[in-house]
mmCIF file of C-alpha atoms in Angstrom:
data_model
loop_
_atom_site.group_PDB
_atom_site.id
_atom_site.type_symbol
_atom_site.label_atom_id
_atom_site.label_comp_id
_atom_site.label_asym_id
_atom_site.label_seq_id
_atom_site.Cartn_x
_atom_site.Cartn_y
_atom_site.Cartn_z
ATOM 1 C CA MET A 38 12.767 -45.918 -22.033
ATOM 2 C CA VAL A 39 12.196 -45.231 -18.304
ATOM 3 C CA SER A 40 11.814 -48.383 -16.246
ATOM 4 C CA PRO A 41 8.718 -48.847 -14.026
ATOM 5 C CA ALA A 42 10.913 -48.830 -10.920
ATOM 6 C CA ILE A 43 12.349 -45.400 -11.759
ATOM 7 C CA ALA A 44 8.916 -44.067 -12.632
ATOM 8 C CA LEU A 45 7.510 -45.279 -9.306
ATOM 9 C CA ALA A 46 10.356 -43.577 -7.469
ATOM 10 C CA PHE A 47 9.049 -40.219 -8.691
ATOM 11 C CA VAL A 48 5.467 -40.834 -7.498
ATOM 12 C CA PRO A 49 6.075 -39.604 -3.900
ATOM 13 C CA LEU A 50 7.757 -36.463 -5.231
ATOM 14 C CA LEU A 51 4.888 -35.849 -7.644
ATOM 15 C CA LEU A 52 2.294 -36.323 -4.899
ATOM 16 C CA THR A 53 4.215 -33.971 -2.601
ATOM 17 C CA LEU A 54 4.269 -31.268 -5.279
ATOM 18 C CA ILE A 55 0.563 -31.719 -6.013
ATOM 19 C CA ILE A 56 -0.330 -31.424 -2.332
ATOM 20 C CA LYS A 57 1.979 -28.451 -1.740
ATOM 21 C CA TYR A 58 0.792 -26.508 -4.754
ATOM 22 C CA ARG A 59 -2.810 -27.752 -4.879
ATOM 23 C CA TYR A 60 -4.282 -24.288 -4.509
ATOM 24 C CA TYR A 61 -2.273 -23.062 -7.494
ATOM 25 C CA PHE A 62 -3.454 -26.011 -9.574
ATOM 26 C CA VAL A 63 -7.044 -25.193 -8.637
ATOM 27 C CA LEU A 64 -6.483 -21.547 -9.559
ATOM 28 C CA PHE A 65 -4.986 -22.530 -12.926
ATOM 29 C CA TYR A 66 -7.959 -24.786 -13.612
ATOM 30 C CA ARG A 67 -10.552 -22.158 -12.669
ATOM 31 C CA ALA A 68 -8.835 -19.093 -14.148
ATOM 32 C CA VAL A 69 -7.392 -20.584 -17.337
ATOM 33 C CA LEU A 70 -8.822 -23.970 -18.355
ATOM 34 C CA VAL A 71 -12.451 -23.236 -17.479
ATOM 35 C CA ARG A 72 -12.195 -19.845 -19.152
ATOM 36 C CA ILE A 73 -10.822 -21.291 -22.416
ATOM 37 C CA TRP A 74 -13.506 -23.977 -22.497
ATOM 38 C CA LYS A 75 -16.384 -21.577 -21.787
ATOM 39 C CA ASP A 76 -15.075 -19.004 -24.261
ATOM 40 C CA CYS A 77 -15.312 -21.661 -26.951
ATOM 41 C CA VAL A 78 -18.679 -23.024 -25.844
ATOM 42 C CA THR A 79 -20.501 -19.714 -25.271
ATOM 43 C CA GLY A 80 -18.812 -17.395 -27.749
ATOM 44 C CA LEU A 81 -18.766 -14.773 -24.975
ATOM 45 C CA SER A 82 -15.897 -13.381 -22.960
ATOM 46 C CA ARG A 83 -15.610 -14.258 -19.275
ATOM 47 C CA GLU A 84 -16.480 -10.674 -18.381
ATOM 48 C CA GLU A 85 -19.620 -10.810 -20.550
ATOM 49 C CA ARG A 86 -20.677 -14.029 -18.835
ATOM 50 C CA ALA A 87 -20.163 -12.416 -15.443
ATOM 51 C CA PHE A 88 -22.228 -9.415 -16.487
ATOM 52 C CA GLN A 89 -25.099 -11.632 -17.654
ATOM 53 C CA TYR A 90 -25.134 -13.361 -14.280
ATOM 54 C CA VAL A 91 -25.005 -10.099 -12.313
ATOM 55 C CA LEU A 92 -27.713 -8.547 -14.489
ATOM 56 C CA THR A 93 -30.152 -11.379 -13.768
ATOM 57 C CA ASN A 94 -29.205 -11.961 -10.112
ATOM 58 C CA SER A 95 -28.941 -8.493 -8.591
ATOM 59 C CA THR A 96 -31.138 -5.508 -7.872
ATOM 60 C CA PRO A 97 -30.587 -2.442 -10.089
ATOM 61 C CA GLY A 98 -29.560 0.566 -8.042
ATOM 62 C CA ASP A 99 -28.322 -1.587 -5.153
ATOM 63 C CA PRO A 100 -24.492 -1.657 -5.181
ATOM 64 C CA ASP A 101 -24.243 -4.276 -2.425
ATOM 65 C CA SER A 102 -26.567 -6.599 -4.314
ATOM 66 C CA ILE A 103 -24.357 -6.266 -7.389
ATOM 67 C CA LEU A 104 -21.202 -6.991 -5.379
ATOM 68 C CA ASP A 105 -22.856 -10.029 -3.776
ATOM 69 C CA ALA A 106 -23.815 -11.400 -7.210
ATOM 70 C CA PHE A 107 -20.261 -10.874 -8.460
ATOM 71 C CA ASP A 108 -18.810 -12.579 -5.388
ATOM 72 C CA TYR A 109 -21.077 -15.604 -5.793
ATOM 73 C CA TRP A 110 -20.232 -15.960 -9.481
ATOM 74 C CA CYS A 111 -16.493 -15.606 -8.919
ATOM 75 C CA THR A 112 -16.530 -18.065 -6.011
ATOM 76 C CA ASN A 113 -18.765 -20.743 -7.496
ATOM 77 C CA VAL A 114 -18.708 -20.351 -11.279
ATOM 78 C CA GLU A 115 -15.585 -18.747 -12.760
ATOM 79 C CA PHE A 116 -12.595 -16.924 -11.323
ATOM 80 C CA ILE A 117 -12.149 -13.210 -11.968
ATOM 81 C CA SER A 118 -9.456 -11.266 -10.152
ATOM 82 C CA ASN A 119 -11.691 -8.668 -8.520
ATOM 83 C CA ILE A 120 -10.482 -7.476 -5.143
ATOM 84 C CA GLY A 121 -13.156 -9.705 -3.602
ATOM 85 C CA PRO A 122 -15.029 -9.416 -0.291
ATOM 86 C CA LYS A 123 -12.172 -10.035 2.182
ATOM 87 C CA LYS A 124 -9.668 -7.526 0.849
ATOM 88 C CA GLY A 125 -12.635 -5.401 -0.187
ATOM 89 C CA LYS A 126 -13.526 -4.854 3.466
ATOM 90 C CA ILE A 127 -10.010 -3.526 4.084
ATOM 91 C CA LEU A 128 -10.444 -1.139 1.153
ATOM 92 C CA ASP A 129 -13.859 -0.072 2.490
ATOM 93 C CA ARG A 130 -12.359 0.721 5.886
ATOM 94 C CA LEU A 131 -9.513 2.785 4.443
ATOM 95 C CA LEU A 132 -11.914 4.765 2.262
ATOM 96 C CA LEU A 133 -14.240 5.463 5.172
ATOM 97 C CA GLU A 134 -11.315 6.592 7.332
ATOM 98 C CA GLN A 135 -9.906 8.816 4.583
ATOM 99 C CA SER A 136 -13.233 10.251 3.255
ATOM 100 C CA PRO A 137 -11.601 11.253 -0.047
ATOM 101 C CA LEU A 138 -13.262 13.703 -2.409
ATOM 102 C CA THR A 139 -11.121 12.936 -5.457
ATOM 103 C CA VAL A 140 -10.336 9.289 -6.200
ATOM 104 C CA LEU A 141 -8.436 7.645 -9.037
ATOM 105 C CA GLU A 142 -8.810 3.970 -9.878
ATOM 106 C CA LEU A 143 -6.232 2.347 -12.145
ATOM 107 C CA GLY A 144 -7.825 -0.756 -13.644
ATOM 108 C CA ALA A 145 -11.633 -0.875 -13.634
ATOM 109 C CA HIS A 146 -11.712 -4.323 -15.270
ATOM 110 C CA CYS A 147 -15.448 -5.127 -15.218
ATOM 111 C CA GLY A 148 -16.485 -2.582 -12.603
ATOM 112 C CA TYR A 149 -16.481 -4.540 -9.334
ATOM 113 C CA SER A 150 -13.964 -2.387 -7.463
ATOM 114 C CA THR A 151 -15.392 0.766 -9.076
ATOM 115 C CA VAL A 152 -18.794 0.040 -7.541
ATOM 116 C CA ARG A 153 -17.188 -1.006 -4.253
ATOM 117 C CA ILE A 154 -15.339 2.323 -4.007
ATOM 118 C CA ALA A 155 -18.166 4.564 -5.233
ATOM 119 C CA ARG A 156 -20.716 3.224 -2.748
ATOM 120 C CA VAL A 157 -18.725 4.415 0.313
ATOM 121 C CA LEU A 158 -17.563 7.816 -0.957
ATOM 122 C CA PRO A 159 -18.814 10.946 0.805
ATOM 123 C CA LEU A 160 -21.376 13.218 -0.801
ATOM 124 C CA GLY A 161 -19.788 15.345 -3.520
ATOM 125 C CA ALA A 162 -16.838 13.005 -4.119
ATOM 126 C CA ARG A 163 -15.858 11.919 -7.610
ATOM 127 C CA LEU A 164 -14.188 8.755 -8.833
ATOM 128 C CA TYR A 165 -12.130 8.682 -12.027
ATOM 129 C CA SER A 166 -11.624 5.116 -13.222
ATOM 130 C CA ILE A 167 -9.120 4.235 -15.948
ATOM 131 C CA GLU A 168 -9.448 1.056 -18.011
ATOM 132 C CA MET A 169 -7.386 0.460 -21.139
ATOM 133 C CA ASP A 170 -9.313 -2.556 -22.510
ATOM 134 C CA GLN A 171 -12.330 -1.364 -24.487
ATOM 135 C CA GLY A 172 -14.266 -4.612 -24.070
ATOM 136 C CA ASN A 173 -13.809 -4.631 -20.297
ATOM 137 C CA ALA A 174 -14.611 -0.914 -20.149
ATOM 138 C CA ALA A 175 -17.922 -1.524 -21.926
ATOM 139 C CA ILE A 176 -18.842 -4.114 -19.279
ATOM 140 C CA ALA A 177 -17.646 -1.832 -16.464
ATOM 141 C CA GLU A 178 -19.787 1.016 -17.797
ATOM 142 C CA LYS A 179 -22.894 -1.188 -17.681
ATOM 143 C CA ILE A 180 -22.105 -2.421 -14.175
ATOM 144 C CA ILE A 181 -21.453 1.104 -12.874
ATOM 145 C CA ARG A 182 -24.716 2.431 -14.279
ATOM 146 C CA LEU A 183 -26.618 -0.679 -13.129
ATOM 147 C CA ALA A 184 -25.421 0.138 -9.601
ATOM 148 C CA GLY A 185 -26.956 3.599 -9.941
ATOM 149 C CA PHE A 186 -23.878 5.806 -10.301
ATOM 150 C CA ASP A 187 -23.971 8.576 -12.892
ATOM 151 C CA ASP A 188 -21.196 10.529 -14.636
ATOM 152 C CA ASP A 189 -21.116 13.075 -11.834
ATOM 153 C CA THR A 190 -19.997 10.380 -9.397
ATOM 154 C CA VAL A 191 -18.001 7.996 -11.594
ATOM 155 C CA GLU A 192 -16.224 8.923 -14.815
ATOM 156 C CA LEU A 193 -14.811 6.004 -16.799
ATOM 157 C CA ILE A 194 -11.776 6.847 -18.932
ATOM 158 C CA VAL A 195 -10.869 4.331 -21.648
ATOM 159 C CA ASN A 196 -7.154 4.633 -22.362
ATOM 160 C CA PRO A 197 -3.816 3.346 -21.031
ATOM 161 C CA SER A 198 -2.969 4.794 -17.627
ATOM 162 C CA ASP A 199 0.408 6.156 -18.739
ATOM 163 C CA GLU A 200 -1.385 8.255 -21.356
ATOM 164 C CA VAL A 201 -4.136 9.504 -19.052
ATOM 165 C CA ILE A 202 -2.155 10.412 -15.914
ATOM 166 C CA PRO A 203 -0.140 13.223 -17.600
ATOM 167 C CA ARG A 204 -3.441 14.730 -18.807
ATOM 168 C CA LEU A 205 -5.427 14.552 -15.577
ATOM 169 C CA ARG A 206 -4.622 18.151 -14.664
ATOM 170 C CA SER A 207 -5.157 19.665 -18.115
ATOM 171 C CA ASP A 208 -8.107 17.565 -19.335
ATOM 172 C CA TYR A 209 -9.938 16.809 -16.072
ATOM 173 C CA ASN A 210 -8.983 19.815 -13.896
ATOM 174 C CA LEU A 211 -7.522 17.592 -11.194
ATOM 175 C CA GLU A 212 -5.169 19.435 -8.866
ATOM 176 C CA ARG A 213 -4.739 16.710 -6.255
ATOM 177 C CA LEU A 214 -5.778 13.112 -5.718
ATOM 178 C CA ASP A 215 -6.895 12.212 -2.216
ATOM 179 C CA PHE A 216 -6.991 8.465 -2.871
ATOM 180 C CA VAL A 217 -5.600 6.146 -5.566
ATOM 181 C CA PHE A 218 -6.493 2.478 -5.990
ATOM 182 C CA MET A 219 -4.150 0.405 -8.170
ATOM 183 C CA ASP A 220 -5.391 -2.897 -9.539
ATOM 184 C CA HIS A 221 -4.199 -2.949 -13.147
ATOM 185 C CA TRP A 222 -1.054 -4.503 -14.654
ATOM 186 C CA LYS A 223 1.389 -5.036 -11.787
ATOM 187 C CA LYS A 224 4.338 -3.988 -13.962
ATOM 188 C CA CYS A 225 2.674 -0.570 -14.252
ATOM 189 C CA TYR A 226 2.467 0.094 -10.500
ATOM 190 C CA GLN A 227 5.896 1.697 -10.138
ATOM 191 C CA PRO A 228 5.952 3.784 -13.356
ATOM 192 C CA ASP A 229 2.392 5.006 -12.796
ATOM 193 C CA LEU A 230 3.150 5.955 -9.190
ATOM 194 C CA GLN A 231 6.168 7.903 -10.409
ATOM 195 C CA LEU A 232 3.996 9.626 -13.019
ATOM 196 C CA LEU A 233 1.586 10.713 -10.296
ATOM 197 C CA GLU A 234 4.555 12.146 -8.396
ATOM 198 C CA GLU A 235 6.064 13.791 -11.470
ATOM 199 C CA TYR A 236 2.852 15.591 -12.410
ATOM 200 C CA GLY A 237 2.219 16.818 -8.877
ATOM 201 C CA LEU A 238 -1.035 14.922 -8.403
ATOM 202 C CA LEU A 239 -0.207 13.690 -4.902
ATOM 203 C CA GLY A 240 -0.328 15.918 -1.849
ATOM 204 C CA LYS A 241 0.872 15.278 1.671
ATOM 205 C CA GLY A 242 -1.511 12.708 3.122
ATOM 206 C CA SER A 243 -2.702 11.300 -0.201
ATOM 207 C CA MET A 244 -3.361 7.576 0.154
ATOM 208 C CA ILE A 245 -2.484 4.932 -2.423
ATOM 209 C CA VAL A 246 -3.701 1.346 -2.098
ATOM 210 C CA ALA A 247 -2.207 -1.294 -4.408
ATOM 211 C CA ASP A 248 -3.710 -4.777 -4.671
ATOM 212 C CA ASN A 249 -1.944 -8.093 -5.385
ATOM 213 C CA VAL A 250 1.518 -6.887 -4.366
ATOM 214 C CA LEU A 251 2.453 -10.365 -3.102
ATOM 215 C CA PHE A 252 0.623 -12.531 -5.671
ATOM 216 C CA PRO A 253 1.116 -12.341 -8.559
ATOM 217 C CA GLY A 254 3.339 -9.686 -7.038
ATOM 218 C CA ALA A 255 4.839 -6.280 -7.773
ATOM 219 C CA PRO A 256 8.493 -6.620 -6.674
ATOM 220 C CA LYS A 257 9.805 -3.512 -8.483
ATOM 221 C CA PHE A 258 7.038 -1.443 -6.931
ATOM 222 C CA LEU A 259 7.890 -2.687 -3.422
ATOM 223 C CA ARG A 260 11.613 -2.098 -3.969
ATOM 224 C CA TYR A 261 10.845 1.453 -5.026
ATOM 225 C CA LEU A 262 8.811 2.063 -1.869
ATOM 226 C CA ARG A 263 11.698 0.847 0.299
ATOM 227 C CA LYS A 264 14.200 3.150 -1.390
ATOM 228 C CA CYS A 265 12.375 6.351 -2.316
ATOM 229 C CA GLY A 266 11.525 7.591 1.209
ATOM 230 C CA LEU A 267 8.417 9.418 0.009
ATOM 231 C CA TYR A 268 5.839 7.250 1.740
ATOM 232 C CA GLU A 269 4.826 5.747 5.010
ATOM 233 C CA TRP A 270 3.635 2.322 3.976
ATOM 234 C CA LYS A 271 2.627 -1.117 5.122
ATOM 235 C CA ILE A 272 1.168 -4.302 3.705
ATOM 236 C CA HIS A 273 -2.206 -5.680 4.702
ATOM 237 C CA ARG A 274 -1.739 -9.433 4.400
ATOM 238 C CA ALA A 275 -4.605 -11.560 3.130
ATOM 239 C CA THR A 276 -5.301 -14.414 0.734
ATOM 240 C CA LEU A 277 -5.887 -14.152 -2.988
ATOM 241 C CA GLU A 278 -9.451 -13.247 -3.872
ATOM 242 C CA TYR A 279 -11.835 -16.207 -4.282
ATOM 243 C CA SER A 280 -9.028 -18.649 -3.460
ATOM 244 C CA LYS A 281 -7.744 -20.589 -0.487
ATOM 245 C CA GLY A 282 -4.163 -21.047 0.579
ATOM 246 C CA ILE A 283 -2.567 -18.474 -1.754
ATOM 247 C CA ARG A 284 -1.040 -15.632 0.227
ATOM 248 C CA ASP A 285 -1.494 -12.114 -1.048
ATOM 249 C CA GLY A 286 -1.535 -8.589 0.276
ATOM 250 C CA MET A 287 -2.438 -4.962 -0.376
ATOM 251 C CA ALA A 288 0.026 -2.124 0.064
ATOM 252 C CA GLU A 289 -1.187 1.004 1.852
ATOM 253 C CA LEU A 290 0.883 4.140 1.162
ATOM 254 C CA ILE A 291 0.618 7.620 2.651
ATOM 255 C CA TYR A 292 2.475 10.247 0.619
ATOM 256 C CA GLN A 293 4.770 12.386 2.778
ATOM 257 C CA GLY A 294 5.979 14.748 0.081
ATOM 258 C CA ILE A 295 9.508 15.409 -1.149
ATOM 259 C CA LYS A 296 11.944 15.690 1.748
#
């Protein structure tokens, strides 16, 4: 049995750890514990609860109103790992600078980033959004249509990315992607990027933006970028969406072609 004196000796260490990692404890509480409790109480998924809030607190056909409702819910009610408003503004700027006509999104989740991207695209552009989870895709579809985007602007594809990418040319007549946004499973960043290269879907100047490369992190993806020599790239440093004190970043890549 541990004596009280020994137990007390660990109190300063415990307090130090709590203070140092307090933002991670808060994130765990909001993203995991609250979610489990509300799943049990409501019988709805977190994404369904978010959709209900957005539906009743936004203006149909107004993408910014929908994003604002999402941001409020994720900040004050439950955590969802959307790109969020701070990193979202970086994404907005890059899209406006690039003015892409053909955009691929890997990981629609519940449609936040899909709406964020679609609202700043030039006239005639088209966004292809891939989401492998059927439940999340159903929510994303409702959010996208609530924002006022039809199939001619946003096409939602429900399948794993590694199955869809090889078929983009044959099934969707895509010759080149001007812009790619990655926000799905971080372990898929590197293999999916290599699939895009392998199937010739990137042209010189194509831009790829990858979220959460520092937290939770995509170390294999970053190592590949350092070694392959196919991209000019940099990291836009920020904090994790809807959180304080957790450092994160988005990678911006410009494809240079095979040297």
